[in-house]
Every structure is written in structure tokens, then in C-alpha cells.
Coordinates of C-alpha atoms in Angstrom, one line a residue:
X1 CA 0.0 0.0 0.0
X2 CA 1.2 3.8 -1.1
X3 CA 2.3 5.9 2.3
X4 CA 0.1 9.0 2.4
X5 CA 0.8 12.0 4.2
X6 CA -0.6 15.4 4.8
X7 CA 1.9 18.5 4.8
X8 CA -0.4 21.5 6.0
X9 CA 1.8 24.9 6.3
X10 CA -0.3 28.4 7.2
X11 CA 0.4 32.1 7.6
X12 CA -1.7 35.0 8.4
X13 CA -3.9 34.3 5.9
X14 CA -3.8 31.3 3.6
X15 CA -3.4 27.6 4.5
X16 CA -1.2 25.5 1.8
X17 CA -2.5 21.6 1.8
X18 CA -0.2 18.9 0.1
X19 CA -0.6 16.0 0.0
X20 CA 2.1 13.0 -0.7
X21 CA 2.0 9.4 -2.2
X22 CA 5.4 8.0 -1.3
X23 CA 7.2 11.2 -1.1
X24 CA 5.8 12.5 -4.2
X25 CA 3.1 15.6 -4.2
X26 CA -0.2 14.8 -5.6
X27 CA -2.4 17.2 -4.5
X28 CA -1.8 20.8 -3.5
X29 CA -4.3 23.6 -2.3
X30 CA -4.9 26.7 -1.4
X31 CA -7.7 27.7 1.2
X32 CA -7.4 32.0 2.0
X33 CA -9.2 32.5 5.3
X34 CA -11.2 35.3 3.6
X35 CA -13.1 32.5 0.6
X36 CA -16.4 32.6 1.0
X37 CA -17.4 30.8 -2.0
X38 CA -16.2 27.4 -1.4
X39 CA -18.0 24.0 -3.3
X40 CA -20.6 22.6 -1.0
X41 CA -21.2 25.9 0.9
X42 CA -25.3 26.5 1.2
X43 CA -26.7 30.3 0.8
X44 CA -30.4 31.6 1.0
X45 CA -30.1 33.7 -1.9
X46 CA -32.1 36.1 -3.7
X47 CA -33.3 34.9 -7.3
X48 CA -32.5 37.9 -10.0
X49 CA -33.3 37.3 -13.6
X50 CA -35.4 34.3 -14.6
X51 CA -34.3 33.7 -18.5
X52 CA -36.8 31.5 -19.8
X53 CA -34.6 31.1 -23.5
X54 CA -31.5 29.6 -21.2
X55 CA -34.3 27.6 -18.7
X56 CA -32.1 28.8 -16.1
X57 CA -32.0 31.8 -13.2
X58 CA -28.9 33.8 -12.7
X59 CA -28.8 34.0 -8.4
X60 CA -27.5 36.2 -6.2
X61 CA -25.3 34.9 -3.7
X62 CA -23.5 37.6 -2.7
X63 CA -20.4 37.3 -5.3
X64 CA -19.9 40.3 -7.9
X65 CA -21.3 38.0 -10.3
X66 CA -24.6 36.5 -9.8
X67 CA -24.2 32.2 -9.9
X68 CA -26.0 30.4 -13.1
X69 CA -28.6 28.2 -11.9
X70 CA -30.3 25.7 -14.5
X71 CA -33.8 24.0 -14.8
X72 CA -32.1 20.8 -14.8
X73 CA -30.3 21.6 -11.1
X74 CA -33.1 22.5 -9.4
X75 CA -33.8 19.1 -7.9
X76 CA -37.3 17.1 -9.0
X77 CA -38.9 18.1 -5.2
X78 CA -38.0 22.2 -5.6
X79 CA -41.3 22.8 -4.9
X80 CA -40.9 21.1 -1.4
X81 CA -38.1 23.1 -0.9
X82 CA -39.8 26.1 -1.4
X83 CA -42.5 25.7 0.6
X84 CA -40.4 24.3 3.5
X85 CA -38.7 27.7 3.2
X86 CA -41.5 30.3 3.3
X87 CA -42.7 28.2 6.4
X88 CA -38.7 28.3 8.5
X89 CA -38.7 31.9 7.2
X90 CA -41.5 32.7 9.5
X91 CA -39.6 31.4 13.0
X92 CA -43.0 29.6 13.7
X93 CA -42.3 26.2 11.6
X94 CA -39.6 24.3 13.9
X95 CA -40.5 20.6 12.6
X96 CA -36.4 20.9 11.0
X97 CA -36.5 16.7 10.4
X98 CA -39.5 16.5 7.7
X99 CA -41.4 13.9 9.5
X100 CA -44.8 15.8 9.2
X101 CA -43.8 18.1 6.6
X102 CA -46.5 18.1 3.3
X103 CA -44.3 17.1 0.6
X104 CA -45.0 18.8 -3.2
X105 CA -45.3 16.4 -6.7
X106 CA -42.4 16.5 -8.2
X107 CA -41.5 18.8 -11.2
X108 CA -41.9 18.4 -14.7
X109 CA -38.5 17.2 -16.5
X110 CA -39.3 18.9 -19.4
X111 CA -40.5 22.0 -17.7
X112 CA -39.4 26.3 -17.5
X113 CA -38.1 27.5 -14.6
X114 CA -40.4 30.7 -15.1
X115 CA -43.2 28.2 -13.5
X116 CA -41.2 27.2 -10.9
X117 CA -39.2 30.2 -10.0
X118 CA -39.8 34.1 -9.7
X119 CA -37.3 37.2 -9.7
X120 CA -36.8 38.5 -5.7
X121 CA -38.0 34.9 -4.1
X122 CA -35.5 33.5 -1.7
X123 CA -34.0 29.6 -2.4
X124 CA -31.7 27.4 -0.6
X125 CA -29.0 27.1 -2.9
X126 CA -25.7 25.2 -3.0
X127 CA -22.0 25.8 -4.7
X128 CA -21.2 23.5 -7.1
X129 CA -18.8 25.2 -8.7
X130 CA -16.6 28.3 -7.6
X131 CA -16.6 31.4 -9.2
X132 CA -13.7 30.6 -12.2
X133 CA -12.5 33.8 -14.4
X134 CA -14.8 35.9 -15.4
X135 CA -18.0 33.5 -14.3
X136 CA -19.8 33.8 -11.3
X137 CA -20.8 30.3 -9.3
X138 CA -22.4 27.2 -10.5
X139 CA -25.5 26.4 -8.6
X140 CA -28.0 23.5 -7.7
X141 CA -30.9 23.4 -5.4
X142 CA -30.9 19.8 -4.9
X143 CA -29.0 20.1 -1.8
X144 CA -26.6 17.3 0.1
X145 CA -24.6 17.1 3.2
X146 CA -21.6 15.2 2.7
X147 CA -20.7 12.9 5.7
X148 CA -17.2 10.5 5.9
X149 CA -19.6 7.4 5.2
X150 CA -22.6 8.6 3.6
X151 CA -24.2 11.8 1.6
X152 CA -27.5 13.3 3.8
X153 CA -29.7 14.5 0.5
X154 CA -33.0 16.6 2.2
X155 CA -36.3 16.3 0.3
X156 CA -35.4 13.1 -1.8
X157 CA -36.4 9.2 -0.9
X158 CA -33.3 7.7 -2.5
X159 CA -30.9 5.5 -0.9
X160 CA -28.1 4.6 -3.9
X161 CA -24.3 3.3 -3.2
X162 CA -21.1 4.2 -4.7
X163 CA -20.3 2.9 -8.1
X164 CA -17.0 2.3 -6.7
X165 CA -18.1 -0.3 -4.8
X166 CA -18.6 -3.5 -7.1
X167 CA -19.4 -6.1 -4.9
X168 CA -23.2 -6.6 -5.6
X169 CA -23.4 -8.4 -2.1
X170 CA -21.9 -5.3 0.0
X171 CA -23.9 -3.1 -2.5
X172 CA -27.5 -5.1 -0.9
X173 CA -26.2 -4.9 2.2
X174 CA -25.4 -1.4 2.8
X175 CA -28.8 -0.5 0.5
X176 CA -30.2 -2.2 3.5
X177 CA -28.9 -0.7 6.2
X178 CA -29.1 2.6 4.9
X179 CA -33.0 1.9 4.5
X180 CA -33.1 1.1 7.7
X181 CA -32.0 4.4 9.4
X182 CA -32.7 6.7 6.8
X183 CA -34.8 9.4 8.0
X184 CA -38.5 10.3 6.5
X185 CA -38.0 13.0 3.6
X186 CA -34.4 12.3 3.4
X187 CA -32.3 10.4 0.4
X188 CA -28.7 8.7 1.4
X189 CA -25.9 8.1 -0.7
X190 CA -23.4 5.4 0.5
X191 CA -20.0 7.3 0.0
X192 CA -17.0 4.5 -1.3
X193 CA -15.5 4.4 2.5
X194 CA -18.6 2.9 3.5
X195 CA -18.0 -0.5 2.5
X196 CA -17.6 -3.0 5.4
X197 CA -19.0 -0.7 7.8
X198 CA -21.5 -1.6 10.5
X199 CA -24.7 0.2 11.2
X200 CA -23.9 1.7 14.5
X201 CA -20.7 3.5 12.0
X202 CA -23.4 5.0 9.3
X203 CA -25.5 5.7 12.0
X204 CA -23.5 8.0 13.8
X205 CA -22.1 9.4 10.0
X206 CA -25.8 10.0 9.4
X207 CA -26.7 11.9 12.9
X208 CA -24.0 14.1 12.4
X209 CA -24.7 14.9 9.0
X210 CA -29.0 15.4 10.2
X211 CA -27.7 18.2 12.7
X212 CA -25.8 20.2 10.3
X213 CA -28.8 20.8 8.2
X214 CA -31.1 21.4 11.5
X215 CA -28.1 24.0 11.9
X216 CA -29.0 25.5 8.2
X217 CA -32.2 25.4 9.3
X218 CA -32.1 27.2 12.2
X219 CA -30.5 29.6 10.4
X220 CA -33.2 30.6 7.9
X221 CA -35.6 32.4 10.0
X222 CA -35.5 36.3 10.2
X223 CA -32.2 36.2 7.5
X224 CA -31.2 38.7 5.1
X225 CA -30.6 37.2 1.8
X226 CA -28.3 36.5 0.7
X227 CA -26.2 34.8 3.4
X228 CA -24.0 31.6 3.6
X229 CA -26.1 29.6 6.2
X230 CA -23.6 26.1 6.1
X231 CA -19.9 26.6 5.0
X232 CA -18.4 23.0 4.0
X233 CA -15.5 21.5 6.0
X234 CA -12.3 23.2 6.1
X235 CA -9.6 21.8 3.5
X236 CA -7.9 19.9 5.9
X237 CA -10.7 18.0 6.9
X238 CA -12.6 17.5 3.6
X239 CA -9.7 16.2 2.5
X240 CA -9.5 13.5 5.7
X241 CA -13.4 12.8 5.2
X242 CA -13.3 11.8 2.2
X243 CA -9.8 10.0 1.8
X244 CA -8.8 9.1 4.8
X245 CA -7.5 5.4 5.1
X246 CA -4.9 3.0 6.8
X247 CA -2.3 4.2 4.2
X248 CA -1.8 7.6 6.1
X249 CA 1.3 7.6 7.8
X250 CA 2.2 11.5 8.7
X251 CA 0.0 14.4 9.2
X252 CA 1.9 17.9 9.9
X253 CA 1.1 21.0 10.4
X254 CA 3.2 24.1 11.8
X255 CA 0.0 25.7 13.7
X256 CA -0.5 24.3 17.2
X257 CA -4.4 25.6 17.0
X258 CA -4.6 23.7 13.6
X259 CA -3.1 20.5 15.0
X260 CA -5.7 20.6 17.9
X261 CA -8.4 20.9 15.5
X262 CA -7.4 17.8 13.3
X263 CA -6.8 15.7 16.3
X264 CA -10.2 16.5 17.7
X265 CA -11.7 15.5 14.0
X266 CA -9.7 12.3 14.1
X267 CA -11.0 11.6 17.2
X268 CA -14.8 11.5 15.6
X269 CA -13.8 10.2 12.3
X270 CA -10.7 7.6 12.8
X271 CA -9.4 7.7 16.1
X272 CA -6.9 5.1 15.7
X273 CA -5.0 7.5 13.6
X274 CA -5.0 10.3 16.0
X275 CA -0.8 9.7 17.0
X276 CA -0.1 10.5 13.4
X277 CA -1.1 14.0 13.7
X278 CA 2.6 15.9 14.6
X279 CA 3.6 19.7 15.3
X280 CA 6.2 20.9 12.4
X281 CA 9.0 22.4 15.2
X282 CA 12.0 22.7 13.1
X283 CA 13.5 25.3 11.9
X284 CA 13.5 24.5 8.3
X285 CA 10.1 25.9 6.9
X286 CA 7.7 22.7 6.3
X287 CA 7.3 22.8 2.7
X288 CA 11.3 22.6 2.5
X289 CA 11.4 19.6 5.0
X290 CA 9.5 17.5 3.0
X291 CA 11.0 18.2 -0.2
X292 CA 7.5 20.1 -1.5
X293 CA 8.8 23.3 -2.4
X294 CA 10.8 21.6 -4.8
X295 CA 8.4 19.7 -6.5
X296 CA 6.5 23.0 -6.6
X297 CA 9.3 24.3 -9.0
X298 CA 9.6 21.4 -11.4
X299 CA 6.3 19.9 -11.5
X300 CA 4.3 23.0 -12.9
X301 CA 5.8 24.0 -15.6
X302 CA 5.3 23.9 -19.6
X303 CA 7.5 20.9 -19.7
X304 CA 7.8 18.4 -17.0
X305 CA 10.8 15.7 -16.5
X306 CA 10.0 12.1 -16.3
X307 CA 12.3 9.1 -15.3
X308 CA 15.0 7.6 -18.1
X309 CA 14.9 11.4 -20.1
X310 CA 11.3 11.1 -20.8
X311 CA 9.0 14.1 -20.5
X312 CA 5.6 15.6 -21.2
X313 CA 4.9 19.0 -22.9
X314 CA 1.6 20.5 -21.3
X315 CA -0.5 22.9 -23.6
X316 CA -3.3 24.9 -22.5
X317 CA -5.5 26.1 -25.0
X318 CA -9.3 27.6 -24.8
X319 CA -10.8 24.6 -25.4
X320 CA -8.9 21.6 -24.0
X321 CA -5.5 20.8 -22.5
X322 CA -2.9 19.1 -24.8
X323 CA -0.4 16.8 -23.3
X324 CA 2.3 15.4 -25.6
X325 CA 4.5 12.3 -24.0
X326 CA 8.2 12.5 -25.7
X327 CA 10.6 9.3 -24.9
X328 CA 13.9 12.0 -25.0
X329 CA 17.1 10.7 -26.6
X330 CA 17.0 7.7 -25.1
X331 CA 19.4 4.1 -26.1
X332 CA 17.2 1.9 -27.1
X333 CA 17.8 -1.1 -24.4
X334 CA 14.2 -2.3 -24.3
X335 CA 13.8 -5.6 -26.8
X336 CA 12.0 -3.1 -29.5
X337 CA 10.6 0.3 -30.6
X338 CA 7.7 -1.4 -28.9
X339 CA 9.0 -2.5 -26.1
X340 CA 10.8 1.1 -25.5
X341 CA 7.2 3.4 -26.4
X342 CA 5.4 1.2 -24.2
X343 CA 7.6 1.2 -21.8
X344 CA 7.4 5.4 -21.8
X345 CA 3.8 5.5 -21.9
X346 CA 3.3 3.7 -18.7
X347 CA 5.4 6.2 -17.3
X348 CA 3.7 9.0 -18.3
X349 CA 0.5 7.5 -17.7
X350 CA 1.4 7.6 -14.0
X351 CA 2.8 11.5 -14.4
X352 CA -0.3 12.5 -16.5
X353 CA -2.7 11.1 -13.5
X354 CA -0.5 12.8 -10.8
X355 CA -0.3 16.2 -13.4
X356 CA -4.5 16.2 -13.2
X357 CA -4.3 16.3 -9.6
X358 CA -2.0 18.4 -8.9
X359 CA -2.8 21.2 -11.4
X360 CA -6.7 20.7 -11.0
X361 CA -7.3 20.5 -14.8
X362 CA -11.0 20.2 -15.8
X363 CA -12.6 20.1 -18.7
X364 CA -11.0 17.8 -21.7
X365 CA -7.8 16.5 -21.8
X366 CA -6.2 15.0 -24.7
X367 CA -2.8 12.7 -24.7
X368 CA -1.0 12.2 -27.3
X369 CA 1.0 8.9 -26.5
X370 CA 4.0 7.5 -28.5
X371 CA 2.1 5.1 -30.9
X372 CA 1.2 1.7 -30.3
X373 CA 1.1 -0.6 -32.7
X374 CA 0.0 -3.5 -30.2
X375 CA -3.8 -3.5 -29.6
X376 CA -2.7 -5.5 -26.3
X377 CA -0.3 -3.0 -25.6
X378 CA -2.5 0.2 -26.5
X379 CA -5.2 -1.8 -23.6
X380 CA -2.0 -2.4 -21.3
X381 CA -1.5 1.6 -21.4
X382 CA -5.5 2.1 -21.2
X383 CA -5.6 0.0 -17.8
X384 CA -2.6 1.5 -16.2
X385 CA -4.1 4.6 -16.7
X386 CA -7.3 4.1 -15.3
X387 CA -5.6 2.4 -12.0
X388 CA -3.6 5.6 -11.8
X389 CA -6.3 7.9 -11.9
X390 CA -9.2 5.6 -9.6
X391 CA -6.9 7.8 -6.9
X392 CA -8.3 10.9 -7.9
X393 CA -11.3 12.3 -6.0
X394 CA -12.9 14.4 -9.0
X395 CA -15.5 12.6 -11.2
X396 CA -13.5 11.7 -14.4
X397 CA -13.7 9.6 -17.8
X398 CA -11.5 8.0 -19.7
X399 CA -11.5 7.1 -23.9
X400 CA -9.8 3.8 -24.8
X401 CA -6.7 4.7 -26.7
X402 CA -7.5 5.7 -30.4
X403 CA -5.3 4.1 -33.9
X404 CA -3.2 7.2 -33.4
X405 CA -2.3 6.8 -29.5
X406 CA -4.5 9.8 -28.5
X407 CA -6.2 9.2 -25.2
X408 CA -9.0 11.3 -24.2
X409 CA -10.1 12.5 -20.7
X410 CA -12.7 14.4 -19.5
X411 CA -12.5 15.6 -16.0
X412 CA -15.2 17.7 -13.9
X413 CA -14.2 21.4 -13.1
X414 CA -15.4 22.7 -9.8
X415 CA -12.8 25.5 -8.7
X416 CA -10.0 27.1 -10.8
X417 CA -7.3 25.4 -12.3
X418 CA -4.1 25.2 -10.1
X419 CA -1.2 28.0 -12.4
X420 CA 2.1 28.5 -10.1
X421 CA 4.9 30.3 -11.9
X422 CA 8.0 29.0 -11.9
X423 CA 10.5 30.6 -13.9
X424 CA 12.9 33.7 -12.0
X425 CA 14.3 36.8 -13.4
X426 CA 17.2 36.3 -14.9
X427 CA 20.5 37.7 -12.9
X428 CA 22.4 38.0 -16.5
X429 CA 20.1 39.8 -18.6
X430 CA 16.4 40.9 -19.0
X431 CA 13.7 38.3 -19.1
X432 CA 13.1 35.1 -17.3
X433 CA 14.9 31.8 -16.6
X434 CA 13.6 28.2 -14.9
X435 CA 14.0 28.5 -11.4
X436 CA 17.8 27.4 -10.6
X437 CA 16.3 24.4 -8.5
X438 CA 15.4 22.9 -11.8
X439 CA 18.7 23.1 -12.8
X440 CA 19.7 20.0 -10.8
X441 CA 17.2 17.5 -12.0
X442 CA 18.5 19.0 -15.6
X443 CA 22.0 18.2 -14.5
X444 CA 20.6 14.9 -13.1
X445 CA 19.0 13.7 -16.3
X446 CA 21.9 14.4 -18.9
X447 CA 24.4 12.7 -17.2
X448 CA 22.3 9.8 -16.9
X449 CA 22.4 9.7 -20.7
X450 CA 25.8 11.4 -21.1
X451 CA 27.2 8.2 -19.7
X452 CA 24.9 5.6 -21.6
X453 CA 27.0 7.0 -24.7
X454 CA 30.7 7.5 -22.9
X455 CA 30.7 5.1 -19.8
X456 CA 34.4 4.5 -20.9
X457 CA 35.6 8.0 -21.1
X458 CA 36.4 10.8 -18.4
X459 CA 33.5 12.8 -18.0
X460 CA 34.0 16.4 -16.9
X461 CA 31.4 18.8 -16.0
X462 CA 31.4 22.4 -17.3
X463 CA 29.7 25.1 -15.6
X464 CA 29.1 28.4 -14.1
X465 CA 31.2 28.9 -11.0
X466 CA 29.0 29.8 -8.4
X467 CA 26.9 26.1 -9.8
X468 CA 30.5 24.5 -9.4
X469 CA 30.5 25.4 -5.7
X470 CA 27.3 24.4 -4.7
X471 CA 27.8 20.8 -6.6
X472 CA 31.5 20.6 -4.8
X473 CA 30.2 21.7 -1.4
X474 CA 31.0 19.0 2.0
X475 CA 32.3 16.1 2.6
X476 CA 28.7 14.7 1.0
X477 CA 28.5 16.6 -1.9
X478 CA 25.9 16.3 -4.8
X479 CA 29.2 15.4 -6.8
X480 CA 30.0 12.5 -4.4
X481 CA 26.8 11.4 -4.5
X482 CA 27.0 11.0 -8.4
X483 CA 30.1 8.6 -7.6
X484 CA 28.4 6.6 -5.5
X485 CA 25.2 6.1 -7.9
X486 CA 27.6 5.9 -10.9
X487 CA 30.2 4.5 -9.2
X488 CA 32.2 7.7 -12.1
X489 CA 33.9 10.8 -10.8
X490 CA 32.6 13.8 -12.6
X491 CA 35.0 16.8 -13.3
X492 CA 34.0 20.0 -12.4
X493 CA 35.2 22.8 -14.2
X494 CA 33.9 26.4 -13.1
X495 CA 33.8 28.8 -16.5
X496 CA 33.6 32.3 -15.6
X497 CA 32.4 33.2 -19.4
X498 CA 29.0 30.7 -18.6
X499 CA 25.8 32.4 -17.6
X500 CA 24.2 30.9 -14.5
X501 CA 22.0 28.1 -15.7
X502 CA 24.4 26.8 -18.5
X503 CA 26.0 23.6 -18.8
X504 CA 28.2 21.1 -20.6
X505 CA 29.5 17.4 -20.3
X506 CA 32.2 16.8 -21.9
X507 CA 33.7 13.4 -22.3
X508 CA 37.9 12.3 -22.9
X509 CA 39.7 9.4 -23.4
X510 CA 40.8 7.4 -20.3

């Protein structure tokens, strides 16, 4: 099983979350103590302009632009919802758990929202996508309450299971339990962690997840619209409700108050994972410690280094994200071409699932793969892909590879992509370089295939002086590190007339 651990650093005003499989960052995000406009966050809003052409309402929630909401995310019991509103709104109507509550007909699939909605009423409305560039939020009124085990849906008498969850016997059973504590007037959906669980667990999940919407509730009455009346989980502790396993290991923060906080959630959620949760003391900032703010530098760039001199080219355009997998100059050692674009492709299979993660790309994806000329091999690469990917969170679908080794993924967007710049002004001239931290991996790579080529020769190392020093530096220098793994001492020869991030290998006779 992949180790799994949670780096959380804050300041004044943000939190930085990133998280690690094995060392290497998957996920990273941003939480600013001042968003307000977070995905599962639940406003009483204001409806504005009712377009009857779109079938949709554009809602006031209190951002500079009003969120979109469509006919088809209203939710088939809206009219429930509405009435239950006007009656909280009053302060009279207290019966928050829907037992006696008169319950509407559904609506019309095929309806307009002008018979179902009017400019200046007042609906319970929830993010389901945050305000990205120049749009305003996406909005449903179909509301849920996400639990660790299970998904609280008010108004709604469906209990449904995770897809992810294929055995049809644990299916029945947790349909069955579920049916046997769900509450009258509320849907459940059985969240993937559920499986295996015992009633008592869901129950508890389920309690939980009942009082936070007699909380929303509560909050109704005598409100100005709009106003957030349920903000979801903080990032830390979305992130351990709905991931949270056996293969976390490490959980650090460097704020004492948040360390408190995640140990009492542990304490609800997983208790038997509480120790993990540790203090960040050391001096070193906790993004350096654990190698993050490295990874930062070369993982988000336009082109991203792979093992054995492979790498991907990432393209962004209006419409869809390229990605383009290139094998490098590499010797051919595998048994064929085959062999040796297969062999690449799995490769960047694995970075182009970590690459969605990590950057947050939505919308479609296209990968253009070194061709296959295998059908088993072009299913080989299809498989690995989709294992690498079941890790991520976001709702995502994959194409079987087509004749010309282009892959196609679509993947949900719910908040704005992930962009961190990483190139550095450049001390020699105007303009920009890669950040100097880069350089190394650089460095790293071409000797690897500098010496497939010349592992008989002296190999000397040319390069800018103040690079020369830094490689030289201690008794357990990056230099005698290179001698160990190459088991080759590497010559390094400082050249005043190279700029900064230049370099050469140059190879001799013995």
C-alpha cells in the first residue's frame, strides 16, 4: 500500500495543503481565510433574472457575479423546498427533520423555470462550482450534506451506493442498512469508504450529518438574503473525510491551533489514527522539509521531467489541454521500438494522473501517446491509466486509446485550475529563466544519458562557478553522490564566461 501524508503549512492568511503518495506531491491547495465561496457551501439567496430562453435563473449569492442556476439543477422536489422555506422563514415552523412536513409532486423534467421560479423569491442554494474567471458560481438546489460514510440528501427518498463499490453483495447490504436508518423525507448516498461498515458507524455518519442541516435550518428564520447559512469543512478536513485510510502515515502542520483541530476531528472520524497527527518544530520551513517546495518548481511547468529522459509538454488552449509524452534521446535497451514506447507510456500515464491532480485541470484532456502498434499493448496503457487515476477524488472519464495513440479524458471542473509560476528573473540579462532548482534534475538527467554513450571516457562537467561550488560543497557533496550512484567521478570545471543556468558534459579518453 502507497504511504500518504498530509503536509499543512499556514500564515496570516492562507493555509497550503499537500498532499504525498510515497514522497511525491499529488495534490496541492490553497484555502485563503477570507473565501467565501467554497464547493458545498449552502446560501439563502435572492433569485435575479429568470431567462426563460436559457431555462435557467442567474442567483445572487452575494459574489460580484450572480451564480448560473439551470432548470435541470433544481432538484425534481424544488417545490418542497420552497414551501419548506416560506414556512422556517416565518420562525413559527420548527419541525427541522421532515417527518410531518406536506411534501409537493415532483416537477416536470421537461419544464421552464419561469413556472417554478420568480425574480426576488428567496431559495436554498448550494456551490457546485466556484466562481472561475470571469463566471460567477455554479448552482444546484438539490441540496446534500456530505458525511465520511454517507451523503445526507434533504427532500429526496433515495438510498443509492457508490459505483465504486462492485461487490453486488456489500452493495445489498449497505442498500439495507441505509434503509433502515434513513430518516422520513431524506435520500442517502453510500460514500465509497462505507463499505464494510457496521450500522452503528453509518449511523453515527448520518446523525452528524442530520444536525448540520437542522443548523442550516435554524439559520433561515428572520435572515437577510443572501447569506451563507452552512460553509463545508475546512480543507484539511474535507480532504480527511473523504480520503482518509490505513495508508496515512504522517500528518503535519506548523499551527498548534490547527493540530488541535485535526486531532479532535480524528477523534470523531478515525481515532486510531490520531498519534499521526505531529507539530512541524524545526526550523527549516515545512514545505522545504519535505522536499514540497521543490516539486512545486519542477512539477508545474510547460515541460515536466520524467524518469529515463522522458517528458511531457503541457499545452493549455481555450478549449482543451494538450499533453504530448516525448521518450527524450534515449538508447534503445528495451527488446524493440515497442517495447521502448510502451515502456514510456506507462510512465507518463502515471505523471499525467498525478499532473491532473495536482494542477486541478478540468474540462478535456487529450494525450497524445507514442504510438502503439499492439492493440494489447495500446489496452496495457489504457488499464494503467485508469488504476492511476481511480486515486483521484474528482469525477473523471476516460476514452480507450485511439489508432493514433491519442487518449481522451474528460474531468469535472469545480474551482480554478491550479497555475504556479515558476520561472525567475534572470541575474544575467532581461527576461526570465527556470527557477535554478530545476537546474539539478536538468544536471541529473543528462548525465544519466551522457554516460549511456561515454561510460568508458572521463566525464567532466562544465559550468558556471557559483553552480561549481554548490555541486563541490561537504564532505557529502551532490558530486560524491554522483560517484556513488555511478560509481564515475565527474570533473568540475567552473567557466567564468557561462551564464548561471548553462552547462556542458564533456567526455575524454581514459
Amino acid at each position: 500500500m502507497k504511504r500518504t501524508e498530509l503536509i499543512i503549512r499556514t500564515n496570516s492568511s492562507d493555509i497550503d495543503f499537500a498532499l504525498l503518495k510515497d514522497g511525491k506531491l499529488i495534490e496541492l491547495n490553497n484555502e485563503t481565510t477570507g473565501n467565501k465561496f467554497s464547493v458545498g457551501d449552502i446560501f439563502l439567496a435572492k433569485i435575479g433574472k429568470v431567462l426563460t430562453g436559457l431555462n435557467a435563473a442567474f442567483v445572487n449569492v452575494g459574489y460580484p457575479k450572480d451564480g448560473f442556476l439551470h432548470y435541470h439543477d433544481l432538484g425534481a422536489q424544488v417545490n418542497s423546498l420552497n414551501s419548506f422555506i416560506k414556512k422556517v422563514s416565518t420562525g413559527k415552523y420548527k419541525e427541522f427533520t421532515l417527518k410531518n412536513f406536506q411534501f409537493q409532486g415532483d416537477i416536470n423534467k421537461d419544464g421552464s423555470i419561469n413556472e417554478v421560479l420568480k425574480t426576488g423569491q428567496n431559495l436554498l442554494v448550494q456551490i457546485v462550482k466556484e466562481p472561475i474567471s470571469t463566471k460567477g458560481p455554479r448552482l444546484s438546489s438539490e441540496l446534500s450534506i456530505a458525511g465520511r460514510f454517507l451523503v445526507l440528501v434533504p427532500f429526496s427518498n433515495r438510498v443509492s451506493v457508490s459505483q465504486k463499490i462492485e461487490d453486488p453483495k456489500e452493495k445489498e447490504r449497505l442498500k439495507r442498512l441505509a434503509k433502515s436508518i434513513r430518516p422520513k423525507g431524506f435520500g442517502v448516498i453510500l460514500r465509497t469508504v462505507a463499505e464494510g461498515k457496521k450500522v452503528a458507524e453509518l449511523d453515527k455518519d448520518l446523525q452528524n450529518s442530520l444536525e448540520r442541516w437542522k443548523t442550516t435550518c435554524k439559520r433561515i428564520a428572520n435572515t437577510n438574503t443572501p447569506t451563507k447559512i452552512l460553509s463545508e469543512l475546512n480543507r484539511a478536513s474535507s480532504i480527511l473525510r473523504d480520503i482518509m485510510n490505513e495508508s496515512f502515515t504522517n500528518i503535519v502542520t506548523n499551527d498548534e491551533t490547527l493540530q488541535i483541530e485535526i486531532k479532535e476531528y480524528l477523534q470523531e472520524i478515525y481515532p486510531e489514527k490520531e498519534k499521526i497527527v505531529k507539530l512541524h518544530t524545526s526550523e527549516i520551513p515545512i514545505f522545504e522539509k519535505y522536499g514540497i517546495e521543490r516539486q512545486i518548481k519542477t512539477s508545474f511547468g510547460k515541460t515536466v521531467s520524467m524518469s529515463k529522459g522522458a517528458y511531457l509538454v503541457i499545452e493549455h488552449t481555450e478549449a482543451l489541454h494538450v499533453i504530448d509524452v516525448n521518450s527524450g534521446n534515449r538508447s534503445n535497451k528495451a527488446g524493440s521500438q515497442e517495447d521502448t514506447a510502451l515502456e514510456v507510456n506507462l510512465i507518463a500515464a502515471s505523471e499525467v494522473a498525478r499532473q491532473l491532480q495536482l494542477r486541478d485541470m478540468g474540462g478535456i484532456i487529450v494525450v497524445d501517446f507514442i504510438d502503439l502498434h499492439s492493440a494489447e499493448n495500446r489496452n496495457k496503457l489504457y488499464q494503467h491509466l485508469k488504476e492511476e487515476m481511480s486515486f483521484d477524488r474528482t469525477k473523471h472519464k476516460i476514452l480507450p486509446p485511439s489508432k493514433f495513440g491519442l487518449i481522451q479524458i474528460t474531468r469535472q471542473r469545480v474551482r480554478p485550475e491550479l497555475s504556479i509560476k515558476t520561472t525567475e528573473a534572470n541575474p544575467n540579462k532581461n527576461g526570465e529563466v527556470e527557477a535554478p532548482i530545476v537546474l539539478l534534475d536538468k544536471l541529473e538527467a543528462d548525465l544519466d544519458k551522457f554516460l549511456l554513450s561515454n561510460s568508458n571516457k572521463k566525464i567532466s562537467l562544465h559550468v558556471h562557478p557559483f553552480i561549481a561550488a554548490y555541486l563541490t560543497k561537504g564532505v557529502s557533496s551532490i558530486r560524491f553522490k554522483w560517484y556513488l550512484k555511478h560509481k564515475k567521478w565527474i570533473k568540475i570545471i567552473p567557466r567564468d564566461a557561462y551564464t548561471y543556468l548553462y552547462f556542458r558534459f564533456k567526455a575524454s579518453k581514459s
